[in-house]
Amino acid sequence: MGNGVLVAMSGGVDSAVAAYLLQQAGYHCVGATMRLHDGGGPCAWREAEDAKAVADKLGIAHVVLDFRAEFSRQVMDRFAAAYAQGQTPNPCIDCNRHMKFAALHRQAQAMGLDGVATGHYARIVQGPDGLWQLRKGPDPQKDQSYVLYTLTQAQLAHTLMPLGALHKAQVRAIAQAQGFANAVKGDSQDICFVPDGDYAGFICRRTGVEYPPGDFVDMSGRVLGRHRGIIHYTVGQRRGLGIGGGTPLYVRQIRPQDNTIVLATADQVYSTVAIAGDFSWISGQPPQAPVSVLARARYHQPEQPAVAEVLPGGQVQVTFHKPQRALTPGQSIVLYQADQVAGGGVIVQARE
């Protein structure tokens, strides 16, 4: 990759240190803060001020990119639509896919720069076969390879992740040594466009639809009570069901087609098989035969041994060696071989 790089600067400490390290390595850096929406939270307009302060300190140019229309369409609309379909999406994956590694790459190209850099904790390595690999970062608490599985070979070839070999404590120490004002700034936790955590309220406002109450049923179809609307629930949930007494119950299935939520006991929310769609393979080539993998079905879940098989049509069947709790439609399942990401997709169905 060439010398000119567009550095995604969110206003946080990770992207600040990424810009500093690249500058020290001799890259010509331009800082870019994406304006994604008008609400509060870590992605909002005010974060540009923190990013610009770091850029000024480094003596590099800084631009604010108005990506609100694309973010609205590619991330917020997808989030609301998934919940309305009884799924539990991960909007950070859509943001990485459509904003940081699609829109930003287009912007870098338009500016005559050679690629994009981010403050992600993951590593990009070129293998002996010439293919680019996405590998885990060494800090297990911060590894972000799970949310990056949609990266293509072309994007990997023009992306830098200078924090990939570092731990968070090292990054904060670098920021403090450089006198960055955001050195002790906390990590963002909530979904940036729903800072109050009221997903249901956001979805109703976004779609203009009220999601009506319906039946809770057990595995045999017996009605157990009434739910408040499917957008209030996710697979595996126990709290807030309003079903009192007896054995604790959990959400096993959300059925938007008949506005019903199936509840089950703790041992009944386990599944062995996940079917995933919209699958991305890092190499660009799906395997021709079943492969042994380690699969992660949630961001912070440990990987579990499994076998992955590509089905006719491109969906992938992941069969775990042991049953897994609450495999959730809408969540991403990411496949690893050792510390290398093989690929990932979105769960559409779980089976025993």
JSON list of N, CA and C in Angstrom, two decimals, residues 281-313:
[
{"chain": "A", "resi": 281, "resn": "TRP", "atom": "N", "xyz": [-16.62, -14.71, 2.86]},
{"chain": "A", "resi": 281, "resn": "TRP", "atom": "CA", "xyz": [-15.39, -15.48, 3.07]},
{"chain": "A", "resi": 281, "resn": "TRP", "atom": "C", "xyz": [-14.20, -14.56, 2.84]},
{"chain": "A", "resi": 282, "resn": "ILE", "atom": "N", "xyz": [-13.31, -14.49, 3.81]},
{"chain": "A", "resi": 282, "resn": "ILE", "atom": "CA", "xyz": [-12.18, -13.57, 3.71]},
{"chain": "A", "resi": 282, "resn": "ILE", "atom": "C", "xyz": [-11.34, -13.83, 2.46]},
{"chain": "A", "resi": 283, "resn": "SER", "atom": "N", "xyz": [-11.16, -15.08, 2.12]},
{"chain": "A", "resi": 283, "resn": "SER", "atom": "CA", "xyz": [-10.35, -15.43, 0.94]},
{"chain": "A", "resi": 283, "resn": "SER", "atom": "C", "xyz": [-11.05, -15.08, -0.36]},
{"chain": "A", "resi": 284, "resn": "GLY", "atom": "N", "xyz": [-12.36, -14.88, -0.28]},
{"chain": "A", "resi": 284, "resn": "GLY", "atom": "CA", "xyz": [-13.15, -14.65, -1.48]},
{"chain": "A", "resi": 284, "resn": "GLY", "atom": "C", "xyz": [-13.66, -15.93, -2.10]},
{"chain": "A", "resi": 285, "resn": "GLN", "atom": "N", "xyz": [-13.23, -17.08, -1.55]},
{"chain": "A", "resi": 285, "resn": "GLN", "atom": "CA", "xyz": [-13.61, -18.37, -2.11]},
{"chain": "A", "resi": 285, "resn": "GLN", "atom": "C", "xyz": [-14.19, -19.27, -1.01]},
{"chain": "A", "resi": 286, "resn": "PRO", "atom": "N", "xyz": [-15.46, -19.67, -1.11]},
{"chain": "A", "resi": 286, "resn": "PRO", "atom": "CA", "xyz": [-16.01, -20.59, -0.10]},
{"chain": "A", "resi": 286, "resn": "PRO", "atom": "C", "xyz": [-15.37, -21.97, -0.23]},
{"chain": "A", "resi": 287, "resn": "PRO", "atom": "N", "xyz": [-15.22, -22.68, 0.88]},
{"chain": "A", "resi": 287, "resn": "PRO", "atom": "CA", "xyz": [-14.64, -24.03, 0.82]},
{"chain": "A", "resi": 287, "resn": "PRO", "atom": "C", "xyz": [-15.55, -24.98, 0.04]},
{"chain": "A", "resi": 288, "resn": "GLN", "atom": "N", "xyz": [-14.94, -25.91, -0.63]},
{"chain": "A", "resi": 288, "resn": "GLN", "atom": "CA", "xyz": [-15.69, -26.86, -1.47]},
{"chain": "A", "resi": 288, "resn": "GLN", "atom": "C", "xyz": [-16.17, -28.08, -0.70]},
{"chain": "A", "resi": 289, "resn": "ALA", "atom": "N", "xyz": [-15.69, -28.24, 0.52]},
{"chain": "A", "resi": 289, "resn": "ALA", "atom": "CA", "xyz": [-16.06, -29.39, 1.35]},
{"chain": "A", "resi": 289, "resn": "ALA", "atom": "C", "xyz": [-16.21, -28.91, 2.79]},
{"chain": "A", "resi": 290, "resn": "PRO", "atom": "N", "xyz": [-16.89, -29.70, 3.64]},
{"chain": "A", "resi": 290, "resn": "PRO", "atom": "CA", "xyz": [-17.02, -29.30, 5.05]},
{"chain": "A", "resi": 290, "resn": "PRO", "atom": "C", "xyz": [-15.65, -29.07, 5.70]},
{"chain": "A", "resi": 291, "resn": "VAL", "atom": "N", "xyz": [-15.56, -28.04, 6.54]},
{"chain": "A", "resi": 291, "resn": "VAL", "atom": "CA", "xyz": [-14.29, -27.70, 7.19]},
{"chain": "A", "resi": 291, "resn": "VAL", "atom": "C", "xyz": [-14.49, -27.59, 8.70]},
{"chain": "A", "resi": 292, "resn": "SER", "atom": "N", "xyz": [-13.47, -28.00, 9.43]},
{"chain": "A", "resi": 292, "resn": "SER", "atom": "CA", "xyz": [-13.47, -27.83, 10.88]},
{"chain": "A", "resi": 292, "resn": "SER", "atom": "C", "xyz": [-13.12, -26.38, 11.22]},
{"chain": "A", "resi": 293, "resn": "VAL", "atom": "N", "xyz": [-13.89, -25.79, 12.11]},
{"chain": "A", "resi": 293, "resn": "VAL", "atom": "CA", "xyz": [-13.70, -24.39, 12.47]},
{"chain": "A", "resi": 293, "resn": "VAL", "atom": "C", "xyz": [-13.93, -24.21, 13.96]},
{"chain": "A", "resi": 294, "resn": "LEU", "atom": "N", "xyz": [-13.59, -23.03, 14.42]},
{"chain": "A", "resi": 294, "resn": "LEU", "atom": "CA", "xyz": [-14.04, -22.55, 15.72]},
{"chain": "A", "resi": 294, "resn": "LEU", "atom": "C", "xyz": [-15.03, -21.43, 15.42]},
{"chain": "A", "resi": 295, "resn": "ALA", "atom": "N", "xyz": [-16.23, -21.53, 15.98]},
{"chain": "A", "resi": 295, "resn": "ALA", "atom": "CA", "xyz": [-17.30, -20.59, 15.64]},
{"chain": "A", "resi": 295, "resn": "ALA", "atom": "C", "xyz": [-17.69, -19.74, 16.84]},
{"chain": "A", "resi": 296, "resn": "ARG", "atom": "N", "xyz": [-17.86, -18.45, 16.58]},
{"chain": "A", "resi": 296, "resn": "ARG", "atom": "CA", "xyz": [-18.30, -17.52, 17.61]},
{"chain": "A", "resi": 296, "resn": "ARG", "atom": "C", "xyz": [-19.64, -16.93, 17.17]},
{"chain": "A", "resi": 297, "resn": "ALA", "atom": "N", "xyz": [-20.67, -17.14, 17.98]},
{"chain": "A", "resi": 297, "resn": "ALA", "atom": "CA", "xyz": [-22.02, -16.73, 17.59]},
{"chain": "A", "resi": 297, "resn": "ALA", "atom": "C", "xyz": [-22.47, -15.43, 18.26]},
{"chain": "A", "resi": 298, "resn": "ARG", "atom": "N", "xyz": [-21.63, -14.86, 19.11]},
{"chain": "A", "resi": 298, "resn": "ARG", "atom": "CA", "xyz": [-21.86, -13.54, 19.69]},
{"chain": "A", "resi": 298, "resn": "ARG", "atom": "C", "xyz": [-20.50, -12.87, 19.87]},
{"chain": "A", "resi": 299, "resn": "TYR", "atom": "N", "xyz": [-20.52, -11.55, 19.96]},
{"chain": "A", "resi": 299, "resn": "TYR", "atom": "CA", "xyz": [-19.27, -10.78, 19.99]},
{"chain": "A", "resi": 299, "resn": "TYR", "atom": "C", "xyz": [-18.32, -11.30, 21.06]},
{"chain": "A", "resi": 300, "resn": "HIS", "atom": "N", "xyz": [-18.78, -11.39, 22.30]},
{"chain": "A", "resi": 300, "resn": "HIS", "atom": "CA", "xyz": [-17.87, -11.71, 23.40]},
{"chain": "A", "resi": 300, "resn": "HIS", "atom": "C", "xyz": [-17.97, -13.17, 23.86]},
{"chain": "A", "resi": 301, "resn": "GLN", "atom": "N", "xyz": [-18.50, -14.02, 23.00]},
{"chain": "A", "resi": 301, "resn": "GLN", "atom": "CA", "xyz": [-18.59, -15.43, 23.33]},
{"chain": "A", "resi": 301, "resn": "GLN", "atom": "C", "xyz": [-17.31, -16.16, 22.93]},
{"chain": "A", "resi": 302, "resn": "PRO", "atom": "N", "xyz": [-16.82, -17.07, 23.76]},
{"chain": "A", "resi": 302, "resn": "PRO", "atom": "CA", "xyz": [-15.65, -17.88, 23.33]},
{"chain": "A", "resi": 302, "resn": "PRO", "atom": "C", "xyz": [-16.01, -18.72, 22.11]},
{"chain": "A", "resi": 303, "resn": "GLU", "atom": "N", "xyz": [-15.02, -18.94, 21.24]},
{"chain": "A", "resi": 303, "resn": "GLU", "atom": "CA", "xyz": [-15.27, -19.78, 20.07]},
{"chain": "A", "resi": 303, "resn": "GLU", "atom": "C", "xyz": [-15.51, -21.23, 20.50]},
{"chain": "A", "resi": 304, "resn": "GLN", "atom": "N", "xyz": [-16.32, -21.91, 19.70]},
{"chain": "A", "resi": 304, "resn": "GLN", "atom": "CA", "xyz": [-16.67, -23.30, 19.99]},
{"chain": "A", "resi": 304, "resn": "GLN", "atom": "C", "xyz": [-16.37, -24.17, 18.77]},
{"chain": "A", "resi": 305, "resn": "PRO", "atom": "N", "xyz": [-15.86, -25.41, 18.98]},
{"chain": "A", "resi": 305, "resn": "PRO", "atom": "CA", "xyz": [-15.57, -26.28, 17.83]},
{"chain": "A", "resi": 305, "resn": "PRO", "atom": "C", "xyz": [-16.84, -26.61, 17.04]},
{"chain": "A", "resi": 306, "resn": "ALA", "atom": "N", "xyz": [-16.70, -26.62, 15.72]},
{"chain": "A", "resi": 306, "resn": "ALA", "atom": "CA", "xyz": [-17.84, -26.87, 14.85]},
{"chain": "A", "resi": 306, "resn": "ALA", "atom": "C", "xyz": [-17.35, -27.31, 13.49]},
{"chain": "A", "resi": 307, "resn": "VAL", "atom": "N", "xyz": [-18.28, -27.71, 12.66]},
{"chain": "A", "resi": 307, "resn": "VAL", "atom": "CA", "xyz": [-18.01, -28.03, 11.26]},
{"chain": "A", "resi": 307, "resn": "VAL", "atom": "C", "xyz": [-18.89, -27.11, 10.42]},
{"chain": "A", "resi": 308, "resn": "ALA", "atom": "N", "xyz": [-18.30, -26.45, 9.43]},
{"chain": "A", "resi": 308, "resn": "ALA", "atom": "CA", "xyz": [-19.04, -25.55, 8.54]},
{"chain": "A", "resi": 308, "resn": "ALA", "atom": "C", "xyz": [-19.14, -26.17, 7.16]},
{"chain": "A", "resi": 309, "resn": "GLU", "atom": "N", "xyz": [-20.33, -26.07, 6.58]},
{"chain": "A", "resi": 309, "resn": "GLU", "atom": "CA", "xyz": [-20.57, -26.62, 5.25]},
{"chain": "A", "resi": 309, "resn": "GLU", "atom": "C", "xyz": [-21.38, -25.63, 4.43]},
{"chain": "A", "resi": 310, "resn": "VAL", "atom": "N", "xyz": [-20.92, -25.34, 3.22]},
{"chain": "A", "resi": 310, "resn": "VAL", "atom": "CA", "xyz": [-21.64, -24.44, 2.33]},
{"chain": "A", "resi": 310, "resn": "VAL", "atom": "C", "xyz": [-22.79, -25.20, 1.69]},
{"chain": "A", "resi": 311, "resn": "LEU", "atom": "N", "xyz": [-23.99, -24.65, 1.80]},
{"chain": "A", "resi": 311, "resn": "LEU", "atom": "CA", "xyz": [-25.18, -25.27, 1.25]},
{"chain": "A", "resi": 311, "resn": "LEU", "atom": "C", "xyz": [-25.45, -24.75, -0.17]},
{"chain": "A", "resi": 312, "resn": "PRO", "atom": "N", "xyz": [-26.23, -25.47, -0.97]},
{"chain": "A", "resi": 312, "resn": "PRO", "atom": "CA", "xyz": [-26.62, -24.94, -2.27]},
{"chain": "A", "resi": 312, "resn": "PRO", "atom": "C", "xyz": [-27.30, -23.57, -2.08]},
{"chain": "A", "resi": 313, "resn": "GLY", "atom": "N", "xyz": [-26.87, -22.61, -2.87]},
{"chain": "A", "resi": 313, "resn": "GLY", "atom": "CA", "xyz": [-27.41, -21.26, -2.72]},
{"chain": "A", "resi": 313, "resn": "GLY", "atom": "C", "xyz": [-26.52, -20.34, -1.92]}
]
